[in-house]
Tab-separated table of C-alpha atoms and ligand atoms in Angstrom:
chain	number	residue	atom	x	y	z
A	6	UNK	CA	49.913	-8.020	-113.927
A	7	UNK	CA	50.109	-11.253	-115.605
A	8	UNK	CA	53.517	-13.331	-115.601
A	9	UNK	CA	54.141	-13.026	-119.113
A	10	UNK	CA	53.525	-9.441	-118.790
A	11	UNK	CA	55.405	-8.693	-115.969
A	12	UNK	CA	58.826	-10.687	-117.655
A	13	UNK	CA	58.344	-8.303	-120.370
A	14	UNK	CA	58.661	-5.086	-118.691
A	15	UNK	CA	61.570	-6.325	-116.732
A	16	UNK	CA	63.350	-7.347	-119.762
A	17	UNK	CA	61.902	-3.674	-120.992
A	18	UNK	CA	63.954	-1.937	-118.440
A	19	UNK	CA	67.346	-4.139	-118.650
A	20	UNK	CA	67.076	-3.202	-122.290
A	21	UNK	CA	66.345	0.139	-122.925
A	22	UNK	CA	67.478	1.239	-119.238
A	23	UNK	CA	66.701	3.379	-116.078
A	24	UNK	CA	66.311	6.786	-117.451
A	25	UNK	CA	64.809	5.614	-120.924
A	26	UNK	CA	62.233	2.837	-118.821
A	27	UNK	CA	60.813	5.941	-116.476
A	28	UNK	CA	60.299	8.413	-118.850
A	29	UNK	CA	58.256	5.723	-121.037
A	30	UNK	CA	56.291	4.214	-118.660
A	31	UNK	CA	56.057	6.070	-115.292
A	32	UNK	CA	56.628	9.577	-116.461
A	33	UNK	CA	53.835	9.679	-119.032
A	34	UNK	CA	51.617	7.415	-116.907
A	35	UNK	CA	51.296	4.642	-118.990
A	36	UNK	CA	51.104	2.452	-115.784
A	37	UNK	CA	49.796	3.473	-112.429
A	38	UNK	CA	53.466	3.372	-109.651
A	39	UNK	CA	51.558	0.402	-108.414
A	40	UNK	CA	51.183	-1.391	-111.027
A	41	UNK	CA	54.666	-1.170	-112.150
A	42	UNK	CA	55.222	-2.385	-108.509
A	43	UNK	CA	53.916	-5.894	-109.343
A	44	UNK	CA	55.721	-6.595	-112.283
A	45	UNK	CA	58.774	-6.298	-109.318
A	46	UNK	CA	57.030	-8.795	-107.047
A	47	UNK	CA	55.820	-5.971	-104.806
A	48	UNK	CA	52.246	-6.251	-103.928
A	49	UNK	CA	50.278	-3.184	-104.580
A	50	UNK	CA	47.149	-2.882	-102.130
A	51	UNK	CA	50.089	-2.051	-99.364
A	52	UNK	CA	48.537	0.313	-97.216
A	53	UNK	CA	51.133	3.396	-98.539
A	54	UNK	CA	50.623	6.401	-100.440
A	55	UNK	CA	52.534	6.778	-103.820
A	56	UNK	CA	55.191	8.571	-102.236
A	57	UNK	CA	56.516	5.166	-100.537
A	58	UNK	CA	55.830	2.987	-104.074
A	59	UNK	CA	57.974	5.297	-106.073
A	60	UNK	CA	60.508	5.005	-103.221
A	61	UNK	CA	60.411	0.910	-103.333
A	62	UNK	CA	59.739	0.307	-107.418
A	63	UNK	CA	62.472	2.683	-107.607
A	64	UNK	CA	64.956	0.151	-105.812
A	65	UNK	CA	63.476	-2.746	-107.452
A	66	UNK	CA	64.631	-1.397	-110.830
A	67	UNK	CA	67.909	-0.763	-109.610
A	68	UNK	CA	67.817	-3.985	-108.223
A	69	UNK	CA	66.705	-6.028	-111.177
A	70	UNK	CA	69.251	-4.060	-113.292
A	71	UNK	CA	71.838	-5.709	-110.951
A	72	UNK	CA	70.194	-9.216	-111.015
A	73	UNK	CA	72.665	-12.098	-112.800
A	74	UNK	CA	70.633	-13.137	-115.802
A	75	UNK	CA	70.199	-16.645	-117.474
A	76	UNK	CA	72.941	-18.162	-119.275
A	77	UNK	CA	70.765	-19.312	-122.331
A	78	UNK	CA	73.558	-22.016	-123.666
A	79	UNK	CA	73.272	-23.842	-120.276
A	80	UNK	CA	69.981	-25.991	-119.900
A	81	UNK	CA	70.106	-29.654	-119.132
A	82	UNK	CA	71.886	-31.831	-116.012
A	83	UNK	CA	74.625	-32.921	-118.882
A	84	UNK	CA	75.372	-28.987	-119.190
A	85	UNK	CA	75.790	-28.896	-115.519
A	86	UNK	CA	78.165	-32.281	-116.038
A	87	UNK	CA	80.076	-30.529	-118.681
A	88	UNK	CA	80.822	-27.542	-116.329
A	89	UNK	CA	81.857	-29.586	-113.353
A	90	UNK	CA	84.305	-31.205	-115.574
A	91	UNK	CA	85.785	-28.457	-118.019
A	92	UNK	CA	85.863	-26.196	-115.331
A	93	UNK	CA	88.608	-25.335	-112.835
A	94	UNK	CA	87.724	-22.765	-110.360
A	95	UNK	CA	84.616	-23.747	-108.365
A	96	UNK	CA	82.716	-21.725	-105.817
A	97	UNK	CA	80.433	-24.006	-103.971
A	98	UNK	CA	77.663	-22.008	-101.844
A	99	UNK	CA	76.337	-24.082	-99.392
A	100	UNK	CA	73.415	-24.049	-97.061
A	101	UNK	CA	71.841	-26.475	-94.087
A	102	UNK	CA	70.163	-28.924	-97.020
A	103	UNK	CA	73.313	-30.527	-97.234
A	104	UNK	CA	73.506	-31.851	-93.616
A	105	UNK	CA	69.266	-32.534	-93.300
A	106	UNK	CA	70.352	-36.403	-94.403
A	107	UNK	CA	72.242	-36.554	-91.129
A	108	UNK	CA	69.172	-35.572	-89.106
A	109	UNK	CA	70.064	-32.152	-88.486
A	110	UNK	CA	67.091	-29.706	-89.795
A	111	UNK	CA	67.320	-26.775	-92.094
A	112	UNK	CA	65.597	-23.565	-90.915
A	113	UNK	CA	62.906	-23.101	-93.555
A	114	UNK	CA	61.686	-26.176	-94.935
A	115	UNK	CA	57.990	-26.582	-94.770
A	116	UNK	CA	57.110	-28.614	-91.524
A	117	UNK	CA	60.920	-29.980	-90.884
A	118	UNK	CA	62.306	-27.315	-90.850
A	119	UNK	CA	63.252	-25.406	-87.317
A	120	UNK	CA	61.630	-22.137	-87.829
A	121	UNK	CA	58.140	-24.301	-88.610
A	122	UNK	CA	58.954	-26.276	-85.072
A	123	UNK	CA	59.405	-22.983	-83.374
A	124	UNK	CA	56.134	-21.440	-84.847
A	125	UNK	CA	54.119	-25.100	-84.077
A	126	UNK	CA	55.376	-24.053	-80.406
A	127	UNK	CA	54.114	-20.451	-80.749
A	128	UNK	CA	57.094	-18.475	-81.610
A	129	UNK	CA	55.730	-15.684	-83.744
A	130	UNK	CA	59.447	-14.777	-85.185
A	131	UNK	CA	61.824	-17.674	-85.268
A	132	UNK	CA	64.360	-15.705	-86.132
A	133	UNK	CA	64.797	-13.675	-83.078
A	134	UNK	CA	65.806	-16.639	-81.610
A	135	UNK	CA	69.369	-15.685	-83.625
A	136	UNK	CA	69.457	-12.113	-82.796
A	137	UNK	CA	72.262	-11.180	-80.642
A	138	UNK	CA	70.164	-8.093	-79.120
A	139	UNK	CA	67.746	-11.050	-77.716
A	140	UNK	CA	70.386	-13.624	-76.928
A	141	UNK	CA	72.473	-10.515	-74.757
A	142	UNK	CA	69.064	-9.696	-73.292
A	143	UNK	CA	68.021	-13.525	-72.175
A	144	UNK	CA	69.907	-15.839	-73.394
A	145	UNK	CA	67.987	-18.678	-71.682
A	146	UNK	CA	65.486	-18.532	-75.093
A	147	UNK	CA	68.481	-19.759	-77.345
A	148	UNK	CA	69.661	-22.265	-74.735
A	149	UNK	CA	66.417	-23.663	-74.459
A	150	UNK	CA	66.435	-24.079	-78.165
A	151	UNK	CA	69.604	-24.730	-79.234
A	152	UNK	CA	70.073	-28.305	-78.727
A	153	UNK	CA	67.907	-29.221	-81.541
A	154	UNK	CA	70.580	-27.691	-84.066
A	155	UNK	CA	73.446	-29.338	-82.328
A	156	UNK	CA	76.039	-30.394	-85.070
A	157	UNK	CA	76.897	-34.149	-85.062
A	158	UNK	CA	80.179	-34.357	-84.843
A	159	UNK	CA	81.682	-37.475	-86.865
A	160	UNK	CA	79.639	-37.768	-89.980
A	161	UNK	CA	79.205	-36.386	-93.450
A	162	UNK	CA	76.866	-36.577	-96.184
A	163	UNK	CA	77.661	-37.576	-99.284
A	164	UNK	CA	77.278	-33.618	-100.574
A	165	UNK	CA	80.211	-32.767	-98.651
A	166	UNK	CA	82.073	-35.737	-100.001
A	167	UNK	CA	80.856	-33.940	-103.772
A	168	UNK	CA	82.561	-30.812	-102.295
A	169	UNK	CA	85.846	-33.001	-100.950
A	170	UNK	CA	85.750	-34.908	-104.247
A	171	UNK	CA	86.058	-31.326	-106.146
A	172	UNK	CA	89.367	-30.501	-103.822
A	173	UNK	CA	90.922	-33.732	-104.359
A	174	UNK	CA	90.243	-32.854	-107.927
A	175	UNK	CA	91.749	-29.543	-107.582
A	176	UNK	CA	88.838	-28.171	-108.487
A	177	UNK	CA	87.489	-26.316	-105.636
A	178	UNK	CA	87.936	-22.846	-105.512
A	179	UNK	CA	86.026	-21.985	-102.224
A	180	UNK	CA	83.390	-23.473	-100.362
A	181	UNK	CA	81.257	-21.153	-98.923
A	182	UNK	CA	78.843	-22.623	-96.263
A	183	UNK	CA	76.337	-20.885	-94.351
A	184	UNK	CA	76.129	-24.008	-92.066
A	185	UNK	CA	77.780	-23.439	-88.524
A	186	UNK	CA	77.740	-27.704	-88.026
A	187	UNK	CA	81.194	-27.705	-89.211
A	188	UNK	CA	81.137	-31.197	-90.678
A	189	UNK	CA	83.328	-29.654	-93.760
A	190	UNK	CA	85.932	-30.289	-90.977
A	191	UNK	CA	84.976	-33.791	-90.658
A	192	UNK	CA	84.653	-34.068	-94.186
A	193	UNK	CA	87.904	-32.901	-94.723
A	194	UNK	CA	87.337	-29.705	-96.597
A	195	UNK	CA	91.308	-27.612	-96.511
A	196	UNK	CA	90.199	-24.074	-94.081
A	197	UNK	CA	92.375	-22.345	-97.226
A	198	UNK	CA	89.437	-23.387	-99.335
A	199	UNK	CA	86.601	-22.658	-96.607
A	200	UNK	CA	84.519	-19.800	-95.576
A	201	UNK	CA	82.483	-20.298	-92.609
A	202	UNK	CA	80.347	-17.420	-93.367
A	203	UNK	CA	78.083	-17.725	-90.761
A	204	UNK	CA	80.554	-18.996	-88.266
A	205	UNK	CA	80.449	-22.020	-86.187
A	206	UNK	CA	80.255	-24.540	-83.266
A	207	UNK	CA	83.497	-24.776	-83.248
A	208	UNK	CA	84.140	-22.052	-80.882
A	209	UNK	CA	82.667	-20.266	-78.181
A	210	UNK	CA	83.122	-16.993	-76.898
A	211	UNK	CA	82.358	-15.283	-73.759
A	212	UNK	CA	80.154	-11.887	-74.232
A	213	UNK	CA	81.504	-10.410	-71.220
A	214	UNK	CA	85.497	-11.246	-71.600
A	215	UNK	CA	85.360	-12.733	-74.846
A	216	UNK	CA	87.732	-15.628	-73.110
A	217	UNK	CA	86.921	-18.399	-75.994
A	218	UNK	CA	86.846	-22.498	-75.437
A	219	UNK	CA	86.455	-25.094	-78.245
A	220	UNK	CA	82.532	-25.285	-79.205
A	221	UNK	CA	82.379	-28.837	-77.704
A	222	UNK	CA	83.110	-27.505	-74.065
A	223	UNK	CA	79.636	-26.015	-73.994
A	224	UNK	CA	77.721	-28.536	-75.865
A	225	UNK	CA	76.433	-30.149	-72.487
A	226	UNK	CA	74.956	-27.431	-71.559
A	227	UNK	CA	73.544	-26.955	-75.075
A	228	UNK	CA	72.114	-30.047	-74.482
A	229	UNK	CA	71.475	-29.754	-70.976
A	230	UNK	CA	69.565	-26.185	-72.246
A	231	UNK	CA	71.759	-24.719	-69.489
A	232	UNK	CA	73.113	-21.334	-70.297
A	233	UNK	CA	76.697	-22.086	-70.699
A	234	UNK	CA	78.806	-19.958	-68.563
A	235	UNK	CA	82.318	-18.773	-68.643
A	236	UNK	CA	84.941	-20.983	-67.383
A	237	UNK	CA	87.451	-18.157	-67.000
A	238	UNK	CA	85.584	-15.515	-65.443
A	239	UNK	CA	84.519	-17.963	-62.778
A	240	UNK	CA	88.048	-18.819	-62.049
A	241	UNK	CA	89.017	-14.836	-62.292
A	242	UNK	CA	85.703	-14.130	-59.483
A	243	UNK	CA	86.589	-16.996	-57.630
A	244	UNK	CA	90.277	-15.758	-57.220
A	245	UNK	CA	88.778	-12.476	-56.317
A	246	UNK	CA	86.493	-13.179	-53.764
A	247	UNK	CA	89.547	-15.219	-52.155
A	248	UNK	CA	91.209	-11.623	-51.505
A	249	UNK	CA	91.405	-10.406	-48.114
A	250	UNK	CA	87.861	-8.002	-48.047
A	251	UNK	CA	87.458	-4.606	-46.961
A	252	UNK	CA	84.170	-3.775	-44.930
A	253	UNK	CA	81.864	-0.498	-46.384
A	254	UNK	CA	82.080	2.131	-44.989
A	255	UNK	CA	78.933	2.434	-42.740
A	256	UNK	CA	77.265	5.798	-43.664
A	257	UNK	CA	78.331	8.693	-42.040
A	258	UNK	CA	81.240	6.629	-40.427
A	259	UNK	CA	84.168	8.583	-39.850
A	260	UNK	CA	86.585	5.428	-40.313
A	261	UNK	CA	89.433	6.109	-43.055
A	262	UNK	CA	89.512	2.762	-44.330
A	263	UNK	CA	88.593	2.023	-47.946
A	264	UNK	CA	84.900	0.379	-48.058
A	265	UNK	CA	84.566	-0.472	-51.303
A	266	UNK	CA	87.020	-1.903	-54.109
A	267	UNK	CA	86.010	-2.055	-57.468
A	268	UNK	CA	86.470	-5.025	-59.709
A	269	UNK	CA	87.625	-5.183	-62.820
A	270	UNK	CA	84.395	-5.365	-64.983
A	271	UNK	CA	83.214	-2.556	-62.796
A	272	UNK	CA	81.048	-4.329	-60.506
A	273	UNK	CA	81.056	-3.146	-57.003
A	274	UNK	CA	82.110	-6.189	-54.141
A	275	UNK	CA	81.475	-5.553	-50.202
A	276	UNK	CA	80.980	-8.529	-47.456
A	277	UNK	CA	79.133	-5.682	-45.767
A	278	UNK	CA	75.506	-7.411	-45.476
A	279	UNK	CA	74.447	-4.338	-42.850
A	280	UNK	CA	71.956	-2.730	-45.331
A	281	UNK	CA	71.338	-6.214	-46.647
A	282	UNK	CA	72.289	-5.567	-50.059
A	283	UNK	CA	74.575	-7.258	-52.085
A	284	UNK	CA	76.055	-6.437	-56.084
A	285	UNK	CA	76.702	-10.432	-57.038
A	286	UNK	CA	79.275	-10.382	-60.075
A	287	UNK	CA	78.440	-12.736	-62.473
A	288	UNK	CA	80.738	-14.999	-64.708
A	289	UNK	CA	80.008	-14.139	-68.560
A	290	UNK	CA	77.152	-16.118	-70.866
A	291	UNK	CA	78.984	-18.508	-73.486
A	292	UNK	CA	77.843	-17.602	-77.090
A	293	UNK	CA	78.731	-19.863	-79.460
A	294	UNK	CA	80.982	-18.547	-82.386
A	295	UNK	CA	77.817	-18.483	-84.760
A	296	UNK	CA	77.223	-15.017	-86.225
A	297	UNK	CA	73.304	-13.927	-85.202
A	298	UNK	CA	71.403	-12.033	-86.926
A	299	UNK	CA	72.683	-8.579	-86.154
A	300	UNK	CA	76.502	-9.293	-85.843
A	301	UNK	CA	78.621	-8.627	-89.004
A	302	UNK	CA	80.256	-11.560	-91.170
A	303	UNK	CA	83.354	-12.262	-90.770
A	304	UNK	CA	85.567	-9.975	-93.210
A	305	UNK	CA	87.293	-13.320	-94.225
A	306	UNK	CA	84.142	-13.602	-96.079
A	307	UNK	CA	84.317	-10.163	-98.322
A	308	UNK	CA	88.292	-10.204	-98.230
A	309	UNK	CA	88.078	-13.674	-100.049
A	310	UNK	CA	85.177	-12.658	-102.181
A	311	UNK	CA	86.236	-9.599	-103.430
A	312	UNK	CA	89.767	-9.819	-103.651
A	313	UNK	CA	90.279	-13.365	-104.546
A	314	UNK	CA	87.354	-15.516	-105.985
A	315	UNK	CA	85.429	-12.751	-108.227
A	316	UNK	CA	88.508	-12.766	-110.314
A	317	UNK	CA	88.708	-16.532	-110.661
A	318	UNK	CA	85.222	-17.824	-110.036
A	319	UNK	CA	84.605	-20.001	-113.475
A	320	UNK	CA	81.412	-22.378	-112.123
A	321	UNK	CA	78.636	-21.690	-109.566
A	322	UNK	CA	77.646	-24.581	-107.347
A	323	UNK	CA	74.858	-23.534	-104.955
A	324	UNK	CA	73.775	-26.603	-102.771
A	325	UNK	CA	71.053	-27.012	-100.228
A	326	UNK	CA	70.172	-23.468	-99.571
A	327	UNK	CA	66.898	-21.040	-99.932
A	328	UNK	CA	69.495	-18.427	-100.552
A	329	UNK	CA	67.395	-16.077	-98.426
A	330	UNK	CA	70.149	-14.821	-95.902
A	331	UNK	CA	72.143	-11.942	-97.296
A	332	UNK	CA	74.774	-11.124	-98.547
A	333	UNK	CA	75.680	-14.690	-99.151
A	334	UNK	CA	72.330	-14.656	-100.949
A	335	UNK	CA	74.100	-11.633	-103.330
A	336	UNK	CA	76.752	-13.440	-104.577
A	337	UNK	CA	75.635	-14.790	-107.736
A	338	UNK	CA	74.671	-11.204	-108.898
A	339	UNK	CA	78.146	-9.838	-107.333
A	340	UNK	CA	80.323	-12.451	-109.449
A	341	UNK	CA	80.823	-11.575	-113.147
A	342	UNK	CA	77.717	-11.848	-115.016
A	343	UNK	CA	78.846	-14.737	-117.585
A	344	UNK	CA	79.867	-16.873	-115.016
A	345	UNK	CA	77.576	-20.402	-115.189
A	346	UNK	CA	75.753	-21.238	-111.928
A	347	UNK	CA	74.309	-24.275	-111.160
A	348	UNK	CA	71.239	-24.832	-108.515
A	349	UNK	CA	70.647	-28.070	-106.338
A	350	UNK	CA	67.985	-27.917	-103.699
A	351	UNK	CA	64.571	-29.424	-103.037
A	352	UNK	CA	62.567	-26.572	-104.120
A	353	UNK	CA	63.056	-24.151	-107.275
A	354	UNK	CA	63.677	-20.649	-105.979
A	355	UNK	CA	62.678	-17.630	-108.056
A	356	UNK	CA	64.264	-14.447	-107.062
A	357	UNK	CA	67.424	-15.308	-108.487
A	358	UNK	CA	68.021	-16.888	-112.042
A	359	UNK	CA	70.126	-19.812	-112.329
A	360	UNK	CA	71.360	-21.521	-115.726
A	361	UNK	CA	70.373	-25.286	-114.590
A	362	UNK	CA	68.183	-26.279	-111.546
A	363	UNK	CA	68.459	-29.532	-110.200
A	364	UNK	CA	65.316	-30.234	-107.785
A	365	UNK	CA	65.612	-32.913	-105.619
A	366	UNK	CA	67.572	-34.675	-102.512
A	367	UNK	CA	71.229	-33.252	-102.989
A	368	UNK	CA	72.847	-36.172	-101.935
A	369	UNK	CA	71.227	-38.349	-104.924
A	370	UNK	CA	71.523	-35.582	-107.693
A	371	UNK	CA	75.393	-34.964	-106.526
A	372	UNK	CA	75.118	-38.591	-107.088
A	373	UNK	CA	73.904	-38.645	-110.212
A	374	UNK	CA	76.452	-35.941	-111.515
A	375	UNK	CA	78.980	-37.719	-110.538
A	376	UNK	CA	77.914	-41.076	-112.164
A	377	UNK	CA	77.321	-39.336	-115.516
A	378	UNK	CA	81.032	-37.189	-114.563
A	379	UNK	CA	82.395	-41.020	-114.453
A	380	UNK	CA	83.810	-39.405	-111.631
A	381	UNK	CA	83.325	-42.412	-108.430
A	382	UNK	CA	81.462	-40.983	-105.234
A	383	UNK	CA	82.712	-42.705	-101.793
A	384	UNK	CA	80.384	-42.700	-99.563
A	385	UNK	CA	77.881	-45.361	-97.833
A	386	UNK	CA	74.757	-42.907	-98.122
A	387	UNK	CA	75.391	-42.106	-101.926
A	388	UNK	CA	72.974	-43.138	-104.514
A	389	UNK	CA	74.007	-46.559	-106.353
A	390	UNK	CA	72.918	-46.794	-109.908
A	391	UNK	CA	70.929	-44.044	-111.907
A	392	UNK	CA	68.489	-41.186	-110.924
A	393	UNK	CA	65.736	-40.671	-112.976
A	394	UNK	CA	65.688	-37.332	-114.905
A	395	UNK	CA	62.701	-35.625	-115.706
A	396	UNK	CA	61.880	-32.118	-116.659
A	397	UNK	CA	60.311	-29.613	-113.883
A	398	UNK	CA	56.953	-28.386	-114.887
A	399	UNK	CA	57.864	-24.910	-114.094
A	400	UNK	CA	59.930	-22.389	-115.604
A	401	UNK	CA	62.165	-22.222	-118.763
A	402	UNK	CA	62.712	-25.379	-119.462
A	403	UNK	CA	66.148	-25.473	-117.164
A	404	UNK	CA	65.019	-27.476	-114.257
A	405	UNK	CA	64.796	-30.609	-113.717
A	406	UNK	CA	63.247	-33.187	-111.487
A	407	UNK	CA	66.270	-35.628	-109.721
A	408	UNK	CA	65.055	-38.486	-107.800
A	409	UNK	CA	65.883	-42.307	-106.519
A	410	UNK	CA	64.729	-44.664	-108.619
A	411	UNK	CA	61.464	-46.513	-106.742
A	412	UNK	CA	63.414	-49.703	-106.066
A	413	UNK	CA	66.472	-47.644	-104.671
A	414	UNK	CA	64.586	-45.074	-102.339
B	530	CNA	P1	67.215	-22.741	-95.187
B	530	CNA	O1	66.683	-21.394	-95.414
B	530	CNA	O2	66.569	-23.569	-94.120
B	530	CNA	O3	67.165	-23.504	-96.577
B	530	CNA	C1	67.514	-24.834	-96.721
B	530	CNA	C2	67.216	-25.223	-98.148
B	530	CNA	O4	67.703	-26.523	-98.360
B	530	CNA	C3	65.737	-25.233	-98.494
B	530	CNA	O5	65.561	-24.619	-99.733
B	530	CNA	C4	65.394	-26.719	-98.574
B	530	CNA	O6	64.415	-26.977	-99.554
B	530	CNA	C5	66.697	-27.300	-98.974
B	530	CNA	N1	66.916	-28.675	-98.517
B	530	CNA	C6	66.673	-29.203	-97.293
B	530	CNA	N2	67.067	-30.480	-97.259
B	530	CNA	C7	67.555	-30.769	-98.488
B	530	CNA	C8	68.111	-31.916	-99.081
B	530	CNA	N3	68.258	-33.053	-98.414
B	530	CNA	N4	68.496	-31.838	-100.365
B	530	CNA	C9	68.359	-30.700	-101.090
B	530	CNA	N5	67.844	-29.572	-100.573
B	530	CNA	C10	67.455	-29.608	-99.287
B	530	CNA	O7	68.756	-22.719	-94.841
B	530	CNA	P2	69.889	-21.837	-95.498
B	530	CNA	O8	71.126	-22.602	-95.319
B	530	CNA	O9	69.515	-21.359	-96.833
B	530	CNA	O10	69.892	-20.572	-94.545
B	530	CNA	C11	71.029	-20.078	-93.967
B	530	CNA	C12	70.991	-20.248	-92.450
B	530	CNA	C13	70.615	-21.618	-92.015
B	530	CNA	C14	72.346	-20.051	-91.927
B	530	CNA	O11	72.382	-18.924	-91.125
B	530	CNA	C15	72.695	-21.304	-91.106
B	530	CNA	O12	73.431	-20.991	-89.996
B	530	CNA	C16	71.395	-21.874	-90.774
B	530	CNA	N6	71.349	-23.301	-90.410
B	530	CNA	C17	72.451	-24.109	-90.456
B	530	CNA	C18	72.344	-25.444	-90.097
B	530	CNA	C19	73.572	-26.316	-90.157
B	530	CNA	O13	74.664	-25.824	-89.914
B	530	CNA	N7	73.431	-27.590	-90.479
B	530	CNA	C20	71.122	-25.978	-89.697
B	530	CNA	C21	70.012	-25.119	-89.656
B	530	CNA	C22	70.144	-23.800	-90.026
């Protein structure tokens, strides 16, 4: 189905709705199920009977019904300046483009990013490097790894000084970062206007006793890609095997003394080495306090959303992020639907509609909204002078191009 086509029959279904848009084009057969299916992005040579596409164009229409739609009275980068500066109650959604400019990489950029380092090195799924199912299995894979996303700990970029700039304004409503670098700390960001929702390096926990140390206690390990252990269980095993031992009972042995004691985590302890066999308890693997794929959010995250921001949310920042990762990536269709929202990151994404797009380095088109603001941007890496503004190819006609000036790049 052609582009043009397949706008119209989503448009077709927000406007005449559910029951109406089955009954007109499914029902009768005017379109073959798969068909339908691409005018949702789903392909249709999947190798399924109709049973499943009816299933999955089903929750694409439910889907799309819930999908934020365009703003049309907010188009150009002086629209998105208007917003930042009439409005008072900003939610900034943030993702790992804002720290790439202090040489920490994203996930999914194309070549830089770390899931294209990890396939280069012939990991099929990056992602299970995350998953807490894998890291409790092995965690040697993730401490082999995890060095190369190790936050720096005493800089910022001039995004996050944007995001500090809208606090000292008064401005900021909540900053919610997917980033676990936690260089809104360094950057000054309040925690009453912060949601980590992703976690961070700032902590570490152990999986066995859940004992938990400052991030920075494991980080030479991390770096060392030593599997960080637990400080406190060590101490607690150490103390243990310093207790006077009881010998196992040999089998069959008549003797009346205790042979075995138990420990607390269960594991069995005997300086018995007759049969040669010994049950070595091990001090707990560090994790740090970064939520993998498989763990839940932290309910900071929907407490703050639902209860608090949805009812006060009057501007949409997204920085720096492929907003792939739900539910952070659900938020702009969660928050009420006339609610502006404003896109900054190096490539347009299409699977959820913004008002204005700004494509380019974030620091330099923060930069440049600022300058035009009249609003002054302290920081050493910020962009000095004007970005030139020019309109995307792509799309509506709401995204544009922002980039350094030749003699300033
Ligand atoms: P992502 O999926 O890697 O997307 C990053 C996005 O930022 C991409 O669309 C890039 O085009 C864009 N981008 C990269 N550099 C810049 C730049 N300088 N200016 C503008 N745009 C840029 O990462 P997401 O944040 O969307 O995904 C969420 C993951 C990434 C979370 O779970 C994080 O924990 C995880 N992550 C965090 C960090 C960090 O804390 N710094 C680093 C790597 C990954």
């Amino acid at each position: 189905m052609k582009m043009e086509e397949a706008r119209n029959m989503r448009e077709r279904l927000r406007t005449i709705g559910l029951e109406e848009f089955v009954r007109e084009n499914i029902t009768n057969d005017k379109y073959s199920i798969r068909k339908i299916a691409t005018a949702f992005g789903i392909r249709p040579y999947l190798p399924y009977g109709d049973a499943f596409y009816y299933q999955i164009v089903g929750q694409a229409m439910l889907r799309e019904l819930a999908r934020r739609q365009k703003l049309p009275q907010y188009n150009t980068i002086d629209d998105a300046v208007s917003l930042l500066q009439s409005k008072k109650n900003i939610m900034v959604i943030t993702g790992a483009g804002i720290s790439t400019s202090l040489g920490i990489p994203d996930f999914r950029s194309k070549n830089t990013g770390f899931y294209s380092q990890l396939l280069a090195r012939g990991f099929e799924s990056p992602e299970d490097v995350f998953d807490i199912e894998n890291f409790d299995m092995d965690p040697r894979t993730f401490y082999e790894l995890a060095g190369e996303i190790l936050p720096v700990l005493d800089k910022t970029s001039p995004t996050h000084a944007f995001i500090r700039l809208l606090q000292d304004k008064g401005k900021l409503l909540t900053n919610y970062t997917q980033n676990i670098d936690n260089i809104e700390a360094a950057a000054g960001i309040d925690p009453a206007h912060l949601i980590q929702c992703h976690g961070s390096w700032a902590t570490a926990t152990c999986r066995k006793c859940k004992a938990q140390v400052p991030g920075a206690t494991i980080f030479s390990d991390v770096k060392a890609k030593r599997v960080a252990r637990c400080t406190a269980c060590v101490q607690r095993l150490s103390a243990q095997q310093q207790q006077p031992k009881k010998r196992k009972r040999a089998p069959n042995s008549n003797s009346n003394s205790s042979s075995r004691s138990r420990g607390k985590h269960g594991h069995v302890y005997s300086d018995d080495d007759s049969d040669g066999q010994y049950d070595i308890p091990e001090p707990g693997v560090m994790k740090p306090d970064i939520t993998f794929f498989g763990e839940q959010l932290p309910n900071t995250f929907f407490d703050r959303l639902t209860d608090h921001d949805r009812e006060k949310v009057d501007l949409v920042v997204i920085v720096g992020t492929s907003m792939k990762v739900a539910p952070v990536s659900e938020i702009p269709n969660f928050i009420p639907k006339d609610v502006p929202c404003v896109y900054i990151s190096r490539e347009p994404v299409e699977h959820i509609n913004f008002d204005v797009t700004l494509l380019g380095y974030c620091d330099d088109v923060v930069s440049e909204l600022c300058r035009r603001a009249g609003w002054g941007l302290d920081h050493p890496m910020a962009l000095k002078g004007k970005a030139d503004v020019s309109r995307f190819d792509e799309g509506d006609g709401s995204r544009w191009k922002v980039t350094r000036p030749v003699e300033s790049s």
